[in-house]
Amino acid sequence: MATETTPLQRVRVFEAFRHRDFRVLWSGQVVSLIGDAAFFTTLGWRAFTLVGSSRLGIVFVAQGIGLLTTLLIGGALADRIPRRSMMIASDLARFVVVAVLAVFDATGHLTFEVLLVLTFLNGLGDGFFFPAVGELGARRVTRGALLVRFAE
């Protein structure tokens, strides 16, 4: 059974953007996601040029292990402390890790081991960030702006 929507119902998808807090959160997340994509692309390229393709996957596994290590802890903390504060602290920590990585690379001291440690630390920060941002968007808008009703 196909469900059709009227143009009025499709426009409701953008109703959340009428709330300033949601627009600010959404804009920040767009910038953050672009930065994350650039980081992963650059990380892959730098790992490849540093050690070759044979150990490229190990770098991404280190990132994933860091993420999985703190994901459940981050979820529990997101229910107990302000999510905004948790997101800011996590972003600042990840910024410091990326800055240290850039300094190591710029000075010629970047080794595979240093790359693994810094990538793992970045993953730890991700594990605190993602649970905090999960429900934050829903808290910034009214319930009606989140519901998209379809005609039956």
mmCIF file with all atom_site columns, C-alpha atoms in Angstrom:
data_model
loop_
_atom_site.group_PDB
_atom_site.id
_atom_site.type_symbol
_atom_site.label_atom_id
_atom_site.label_alt_id
_atom_site.label_comp_id
_atom_site.label_asym_id
_atom_site.label_entity_id
_atom_site.label_seq_id
_atom_site.pdbx_PDB_ins_code
_atom_site.Cartn_x
_atom_site.Cartn_y
_atom_site.Cartn_z
_atom_site.occupancy
_atom_site.B_iso_or_equiv
_atom_site.pdbx_formal_charge
_atom_site.auth_seq_id
_atom_site.auth_comp_id
_atom_site.auth_asym_id
_atom_site.auth_atom_id
_atom_site.pdbx_PDB_model_num
ATOM 1   C CA . MET A 1 1   ? 0.000  0.000  0.000  1.00 0.00 ? 1   MET A CA 1
ATOM 2   C CA . ALA A 1 2   ? 1.585  3.266  -1.126 1.00 0.00 ? 2   ALA A CA 1
ATOM 3   C CA . THR A 1 3   ? 1.430  6.310  1.074  1.00 0.00 ? 3   THR A CA 1
ATOM 4   C CA . GLU A 1 4   ? 1.200  9.721  -0.535 1.00 0.00 ? 4   GLU A CA 1
ATOM 5   C CA . THR A 1 5   ? 1.997  13.046 1.041  1.00 0.00 ? 5   THR A CA 1
ATOM 6   C CA . THR A 1 6   ? 0.595  16.412 0.177  1.00 0.00 ? 6   THR A CA 1
ATOM 7   C CA . PRO A 1 7   ? 2.934  19.376 -0.336 1.00 0.00 ? 7   PRO A CA 1
ATOM 8   C CA . LEU A 1 8   ? 1.780  20.794 3.022  1.00 0.00 ? 8   LEU A CA 1
ATOM 9   C CA . GLN A 1 9   ? 2.895  17.643 4.851  1.00 0.00 ? 9   GLN A CA 1
ATOM 10  C CA . ARG A 1 10  ? 6.297  17.636 3.146  1.00 0.00 ? 10  ARG A CA 1
ATOM 11  C CA . VAL A 1 11  ? 6.928  21.217 4.249  1.00 0.00 ? 11  VAL A CA 1
ATOM 12  C CA . ARG A 1 12  ? 6.407  20.157 7.882  1.00 0.00 ? 12  ARG A CA 1
ATOM 13  C CA . VAL A 1 13  ? 9.796  18.472 7.702  1.00 0.00 ? 13  VAL A CA 1
ATOM 14  C CA . PHE A 1 14  ? 11.375 21.937 7.825  1.00 0.00 ? 14  PHE A CA 1
ATOM 15  C CA . GLU A 1 15  ? 9.225  23.144 10.711 1.00 0.00 ? 15  GLU A CA 1
ATOM 16  C CA . ALA A 1 16  ? 11.982 22.354 13.210 1.00 0.00 ? 16  ALA A CA 1
ATOM 17  C CA . PHE A 1 17  ? 14.126 25.066 11.597 1.00 0.00 ? 17  PHE A CA 1
ATOM 18  C CA . ARG A 1 18  ? 11.752 27.702 12.995 1.00 0.00 ? 18  ARG A CA 1
ATOM 19  C CA . HIS A 1 19  ? 13.394 27.113 16.388 1.00 0.00 ? 19  HIS A CA 1
ATOM 20  C CA . ARG A 1 20  ? 16.636 29.053 16.844 1.00 0.00 ? 20  ARG A CA 1
ATOM 21  C CA . ASP A 1 21  ? 18.247 26.438 19.109 1.00 0.00 ? 21  ASP A CA 1
ATOM 22  C CA . PHE A 1 22  ? 17.617 23.730 16.527 1.00 0.00 ? 22  PHE A CA 1
ATOM 23  C CA . ARG A 1 23  ? 19.098 25.874 13.726 1.00 0.00 ? 23  ARG A CA 1
ATOM 24  C CA . VAL A 1 24  ? 22.226 26.526 15.775 1.00 0.00 ? 24  VAL A CA 1
ATOM 25  C CA . LEU A 1 25  ? 22.580 22.839 16.658 1.00 0.00 ? 25  LEU A CA 1
ATOM 26  C CA . TRP A 1 26  ? 21.967 21.760 13.060 1.00 0.00 ? 26  TRP A CA 1
ATOM 27  C CA . SER A 1 27  ? 24.476 24.271 11.662 1.00 0.00 ? 27  SER A CA 1
ATOM 28  C CA . GLY A 1 28  ? 27.102 23.219 14.177 1.00 0.00 ? 28  GLY A CA 1
ATOM 29  C CA . GLN A 1 29  ? 26.572 19.577 13.338 1.00 0.00 ? 29  GLN A CA 1
ATOM 30  C CA . VAL A 1 30  ? 26.950 20.252 9.610  1.00 0.00 ? 30  VAL A CA 1
ATOM 31  C CA . VAL A 1 31  ? 30.312 21.909 10.249 1.00 0.00 ? 31  VAL A CA 1
ATOM 32  C CA . SER A 1 32  ? 31.323 19.132 12.651 1.00 0.00 ? 32  SER A CA 1
ATOM 33  C CA . LEU A 1 33  ? 30.417 16.370 10.197 1.00 0.00 ? 33  LEU A CA 1
ATOM 34  C CA . ILE A 1 34  ? 32.380 18.065 7.418  1.00 0.00 ? 34  ILE A CA 1
ATOM 35  C CA . GLY A 1 35  ? 35.346 18.299 9.796  1.00 0.00 ? 35  GLY A CA 1
ATOM 36  C CA . ASP A 1 36  ? 34.988 14.632 10.797 1.00 0.00 ? 36  ASP A CA 1
ATOM 37  C CA . ALA A 1 37  ? 34.876 13.577 7.146  1.00 0.00 ? 37  ALA A CA 1
ATOM 38  C CA . ALA A 1 38  ? 37.962 15.675 6.390  1.00 0.00 ? 38  ALA A CA 1
ATOM 39  C CA . PHE A 1 39  ? 39.730 14.176 9.418  1.00 0.00 ? 39  PHE A CA 1
ATOM 40  C CA . PHE A 1 40  ? 39.008 10.589 8.386  1.00 0.00 ? 40  PHE A CA 1
ATOM 41  C CA . THR A 1 41  ? 40.053 11.270 4.800  1.00 0.00 ? 41  THR A CA 1
ATOM 42  C CA . THR A 1 42  ? 43.257 12.972 5.903  1.00 0.00 ? 42  THR A CA 1
ATOM 43  C CA . LEU A 1 43  ? 43.919 10.296 8.526  1.00 0.00 ? 43  LEU A CA 1
ATOM 44  C CA . GLY A 1 44  ? 43.625 7.564  5.931  1.00 0.00 ? 44  GLY A CA 1
ATOM 45  C CA . TRP A 1 45  ? 45.861 9.394  3.488  1.00 0.00 ? 45  TRP A CA 1
ATOM 46  C CA . ARG A 1 46  ? 48.490 10.193 6.137  1.00 0.00 ? 46  ARG A CA 1
ATOM 47  C CA . ALA A 1 47  ? 48.494 6.634  7.491  1.00 0.00 ? 47  ALA A CA 1
ATOM 48  C CA . PHE A 1 48  ? 48.898 5.310  3.955  1.00 0.00 ? 48  PHE A CA 1
ATOM 49  C CA . THR A 1 49  ? 51.826 7.632  3.201  1.00 0.00 ? 49  THR A CA 1
ATOM 50  C CA . LEU A 1 50  ? 53.411 6.911  6.594  1.00 0.00 ? 50  LEU A CA 1
ATOM 51  C CA . VAL A 1 51  ? 53.248 3.093  6.715  1.00 0.00 ? 51  VAL A CA 1
ATOM 52  C CA . GLY A 1 52  ? 51.627 1.955  3.472  1.00 0.00 ? 52  GLY A CA 1
ATOM 53  C CA . SER A 1 53  ? 48.431 0.089  2.872  1.00 0.00 ? 53  SER A CA 1
ATOM 54  C CA . SER A 1 54  ? 49.356 -2.938 4.965  1.00 0.00 ? 54  SER A CA 1
ATOM 55  C CA . ARG A 1 55  ? 48.632 -1.177 8.282  1.00 0.00 ? 55  ARG A CA 1
ATOM 56  C CA . LEU A 1 56  ? 46.030 1.344  7.164  1.00 0.00 ? 56  LEU A CA 1
ATOM 57  C CA . GLY A 1 57  ? 43.155 -0.652 8.638  1.00 0.00 ? 57  GLY A CA 1
ATOM 58  C CA . ILE A 1 58  ? 44.877 -0.835 12.026 1.00 0.00 ? 58  ILE A CA 1
ATOM 59  C CA . VAL A 1 59  ? 44.589 2.945  12.338 1.00 0.00 ? 59  VAL A CA 1
ATOM 60  C CA . PHE A 1 60  ? 40.846 2.836  11.769 1.00 0.00 ? 60  PHE A CA 1
ATOM 61  C CA . VAL A 1 61  ? 40.483 -0.102 14.155 1.00 0.00 ? 61  VAL A CA 1
ATOM 62  C CA . ALA A 1 62  ? 42.239 1.982  16.842 1.00 0.00 ? 62  ALA A CA 1
ATOM 63  C CA . GLN A 1 63  ? 39.668 4.737  16.243 1.00 0.00 ? 63  GLN A CA 1
ATOM 64  C CA . GLY A 1 64  ? 36.828 2.229  16.534 1.00 0.00 ? 64  GLY A CA 1
ATOM 65  C CA . ILE A 1 65  ? 38.189 0.658  19.706 1.00 0.00 ? 65  ILE A CA 1
ATOM 66  C CA . GLY A 1 66  ? 38.442 4.089  21.311 1.00 0.00 ? 66  GLY A CA 1
ATOM 67  C CA . LEU A 1 67  ? 34.849 4.828  20.311 1.00 0.00 ? 67  LEU A CA 1
ATOM 68  C CA . LEU A 1 68  ? 33.526 1.510  21.609 1.00 0.00 ? 68  LEU A CA 1
ATOM 69  C CA . THR A 1 69  ? 35.469 1.877  24.857 1.00 0.00 ? 69  THR A CA 1
ATOM 70  C CA . THR A 1 70  ? 33.602 5.017  25.907 1.00 0.00 ? 70  THR A CA 1
ATOM 71  C CA . LEU A 1 71  ? 30.289 4.759  24.063 1.00 0.00 ? 71  LEU A CA 1
ATOM 72  C CA . LEU A 1 72  ? 28.331 3.135  26.892 1.00 0.00 ? 72  LEU A CA 1
ATOM 73  C CA . ILE A 1 73  ? 29.971 5.352  29.497 1.00 0.00 ? 73  ILE A CA 1
ATOM 74  C CA . GLY A 1 74  ? 29.127 8.377  27.350 1.00 0.00 ? 74  GLY A CA 1
ATOM 75  C CA . GLY A 1 75  ? 25.516 7.236  27.120 1.00 0.00 ? 75  GLY A CA 1
ATOM 76  C CA . ALA A 1 76  ? 25.234 6.910  30.883 1.00 0.00 ? 76  ALA A CA 1
ATOM 77  C CA . LEU A 1 77  ? 26.856 10.303 31.429 1.00 0.00 ? 77  LEU A CA 1
ATOM 78  C CA . ALA A 1 78  ? 24.582 11.942 28.841 1.00 0.00 ? 78  ALA A CA 1
ATOM 79  C CA . ASP A 1 79  ? 21.623 11.045 31.044 1.00 0.00 ? 79  ASP A CA 1
ATOM 80  C CA . ARG A 1 80  ? 23.224 12.573 34.140 1.00 0.00 ? 80  ARG A CA 1
ATOM 81  C CA . ILE A 1 81  ? 25.074 15.716 33.071 1.00 0.00 ? 81  ILE A CA 1
ATOM 82  C CA . PRO A 1 82  ? 24.104 18.486 30.638 1.00 0.00 ? 82  PRO A CA 1
ATOM 83  C CA . ARG A 1 83  ? 24.460 17.207 27.080 1.00 0.00 ? 83  ARG A CA 1
ATOM 84  C CA . ARG A 1 84  ? 25.640 20.561 25.763 1.00 0.00 ? 84  ARG A CA 1
ATOM 85  C CA . SER A 1 85  ? 28.524 20.640 28.241 1.00 0.00 ? 85  SER A CA 1
ATOM 86  C CA . MET A 1 86  ? 29.411 17.072 27.342 1.00 0.00 ? 86  MET A CA 1
ATOM 87  C CA . MET A 1 87  ? 29.449 17.892 23.629 1.00 0.00 ? 87  MET A CA 1
ATOM 88  C CA . ILE A 1 88  ? 31.619 20.970 24.124 1.00 0.00 ? 88  ILE A CA 1
ATOM 89  C CA . ALA A 1 89  ? 34.091 19.108 26.351 1.00 0.00 ? 89  ALA A CA 1
ATOM 90  C CA . SER A 1 90  ? 34.300 16.246 23.872 1.00 0.00 ? 90  SER A CA 1
ATOM 91  C CA . ASP A 1 91  ? 34.806 18.605 20.928 1.00 0.00 ? 91  ASP A CA 1
ATOM 92  C CA . LEU A 1 92  ? 37.538 20.472 22.799 1.00 0.00 ? 92  LEU A CA 1
ATOM 93  C CA . ALA A 1 93  ? 39.286 17.202 23.658 1.00 0.00 ? 93  ALA A CA 1
ATOM 94  C CA . ARG A 1 94  ? 39.111 16.029 20.039 1.00 0.00 ? 94  ARG A CA 1
ATOM 95  C CA . PHE A 1 95  ? 40.397 19.436 18.896 1.00 0.00 ? 95  PHE A CA 1
ATOM 96  C CA . VAL A 1 96  ? 43.425 19.084 21.183 1.00 0.00 ? 96  VAL A CA 1
ATOM 97  C CA . VAL A 1 97  ? 44.114 15.566 19.881 1.00 0.00 ? 97  VAL A CA 1
ATOM 98  C CA . VAL A 1 98  ? 43.954 16.710 16.248 1.00 0.00 ? 98  VAL A CA 1
ATOM 99  C CA . ALA A 1 99  ? 46.141 19.743 17.044 1.00 0.00 ? 99  ALA A CA 1
ATOM 100 C CA . VAL A 1 100 ? 48.759 17.513 18.699 1.00 0.00 ? 100 VAL A CA 1
ATOM 101 C CA . LEU A 1 101 ? 48.605 15.205 15.694 1.00 0.00 ? 101 LEU A CA 1
ATOM 102 C CA . ALA A 1 102 ? 49.175 18.173 13.380 1.00 0.00 ? 102 ALA A CA 1
ATOM 103 C CA . VAL A 1 103 ? 52.145 19.360 15.454 1.00 0.00 ? 103 VAL A CA 1
ATOM 104 C CA . PHE A 1 104 ? 53.729 15.895 15.428 1.00 0.00 ? 104 PHE A CA 1
ATOM 105 C CA . ASP A 1 105 ? 53.266 15.672 11.679 1.00 0.00 ? 105 ASP A CA 1
ATOM 106 C CA . ALA A 1 106 ? 54.509 19.199 10.983 1.00 0.00 ? 106 ALA A CA 1
ATOM 107 C CA . THR A 1 107 ? 57.669 18.667 13.034 1.00 0.00 ? 107 THR A CA 1
ATOM 108 C CA . GLY A 1 108 ? 58.438 15.322 11.411 1.00 0.00 ? 108 GLY A CA 1
ATOM 109 C CA . HIS A 1 109 ? 58.021 13.329 14.636 1.00 0.00 ? 109 HIS A CA 1
ATOM 110 C CA . LEU A 1 110 ? 54.894 11.433 13.606 1.00 0.00 ? 110 LEU A CA 1
ATOM 111 C CA . THR A 1 111 ? 55.391 7.692  13.863 1.00 0.00 ? 111 THR A CA 1
ATOM 112 C CA . PHE A 1 112 ? 52.925 4.886  13.394 1.00 0.00 ? 112 PHE A CA 1
ATOM 113 C CA . GLU A 1 113 ? 52.709 4.337  17.152 1.00 0.00 ? 113 GLU A CA 1
ATOM 114 C CA . VAL A 1 114 ? 51.992 8.027  17.841 1.00 0.00 ? 114 VAL A CA 1
ATOM 115 C CA . LEU A 1 115 ? 49.357 7.972  15.102 1.00 0.00 ? 115 LEU A CA 1
ATOM 116 C CA . LEU A 1 116 ? 47.692 4.948  16.719 1.00 0.00 ? 116 LEU A CA 1
ATOM 117 C CA . VAL A 1 117 ? 47.637 6.525  20.185 1.00 0.00 ? 117 VAL A CA 1
ATOM 118 C CA . LEU A 1 118 ? 46.241 9.838  18.952 1.00 0.00 ? 118 LEU A CA 1
ATOM 119 C CA . THR A 1 119 ? 43.653 8.111  16.787 1.00 0.00 ? 119 THR A CA 1
ATOM 120 C CA . PHE A 1 120 ? 42.586 5.994  19.779 1.00 0.00 ? 120 PHE A CA 1
ATOM 121 C CA . LEU A 1 121 ? 42.277 9.152  21.912 1.00 0.00 ? 121 LEU A CA 1
ATOM 122 C CA . ASN A 1 122 ? 40.145 10.778 19.210 1.00 0.00 ? 122 ASN A CA 1
ATOM 123 C CA . GLY A 1 123 ? 37.894 7.717  19.295 1.00 0.00 ? 123 GLY A CA 1
ATOM 124 C CA . LEU A 1 124 ? 37.553 8.091  23.065 1.00 0.00 ? 124 LEU A CA 1
ATOM 125 C CA . GLY A 1 125 ? 36.269 11.618 22.495 1.00 0.00 ? 125 GLY A CA 1
ATOM 126 C CA . ASP A 1 126 ? 33.809 10.369 19.882 1.00 0.00 ? 126 ASP A CA 1
ATOM 127 C CA . GLY A 1 127 ? 32.414 7.908  22.408 1.00 0.00 ? 127 GLY A CA 1
ATOM 128 C CA . PHE A 1 128 ? 31.411 10.777 24.670 1.00 0.00 ? 128 PHE A CA 1
ATOM 129 C CA . PHE A 1 129 ? 30.179 13.048 21.895 1.00 0.00 ? 129 PHE A CA 1
ATOM 130 C CA . PHE A 1 130 ? 27.752 10.824 19.972 1.00 0.00 ? 130 PHE A CA 1
ATOM 131 C CA . PRO A 1 131 ? 25.502 9.838  22.914 1.00 0.00 ? 131 PRO A CA 1
ATOM 132 C CA . ALA A 1 132 ? 25.263 13.487 23.960 1.00 0.00 ? 132 ALA A CA 1
ATOM 133 C CA . VAL A 1 133 ? 24.126 14.700 20.555 1.00 0.00 ? 133 VAL A CA 1
ATOM 134 C CA . GLY A 1 134 ? 21.690 11.827 20.021 1.00 0.00 ? 134 GLY A CA 1
ATOM 135 C CA . GLU A 1 135 ? 18.604 13.263 21.662 1.00 0.00 ? 135 GLU A CA 1
ATOM 136 C CA . LEU A 1 136 ? 19.628 16.894 21.830 1.00 0.00 ? 136 LEU A CA 1
ATOM 137 C CA . GLY A 1 137 ? 17.954 17.838 18.542 1.00 0.00 ? 137 GLY A CA 1
ATOM 138 C CA . ALA A 1 138 ? 14.634 16.466 19.716 1.00 0.00 ? 138 ALA A CA 1
ATOM 139 C CA . ARG A 1 139 ? 14.837 18.577 22.860 1.00 0.00 ? 139 ARG A CA 1
ATOM 140 C CA . ARG A 1 140 ? 15.250 21.793 20.856 1.00 0.00 ? 140 ARG A CA 1
ATOM 141 C CA . VAL A 1 141 ? 11.904 21.737 19.054 1.00 0.00 ? 141 VAL A CA 1
ATOM 142 C CA . THR A 1 142 ? 8.274  21.180 19.904 1.00 0.00 ? 142 THR A CA 1
ATOM 143 C CA . ARG A 1 143 ? 6.815  17.717 19.579 1.00 0.00 ? 143 ARG A CA 1
ATOM 144 C CA . GLY A 1 144 ? 4.611  18.782 16.663 1.00 0.00 ? 144 GLY A CA 1
ATOM 145 C CA . ALA A 1 145 ? 7.641  19.880 14.641 1.00 0.00 ? 145 ALA A CA 1
ATOM 146 C CA . LEU A 1 146 ? 9.144  16.400 14.927 1.00 0.00 ? 146 LEU A CA 1
ATOM 147 C CA . LEU A 1 147 ? 6.091  14.470 13.818 1.00 0.00 ? 147 LEU A CA 1
ATOM 148 C CA . VAL A 1 148 ? 5.498  13.995 10.117 1.00 0.00 ? 148 VAL A CA 1
ATOM 149 C CA . ARG A 1 149 ? 2.020  12.683 9.516  1.00 0.00 ? 149 ARG A CA 1
ATOM 150 C CA . PHE A 1 150 ? 1.232  10.802 6.361  1.00 0.00 ? 150 PHE A CA 1
ATOM 151 C CA . ALA A 1 151 ? -2.179 10.428 4.789  1.00 0.00 ? 151 ALA A CA 1
ATOM 152 C CA . GLU A 1 152 ? -3.427 6.879  4.772  1.00 0.00 ? 152 GLU A CA 1
#
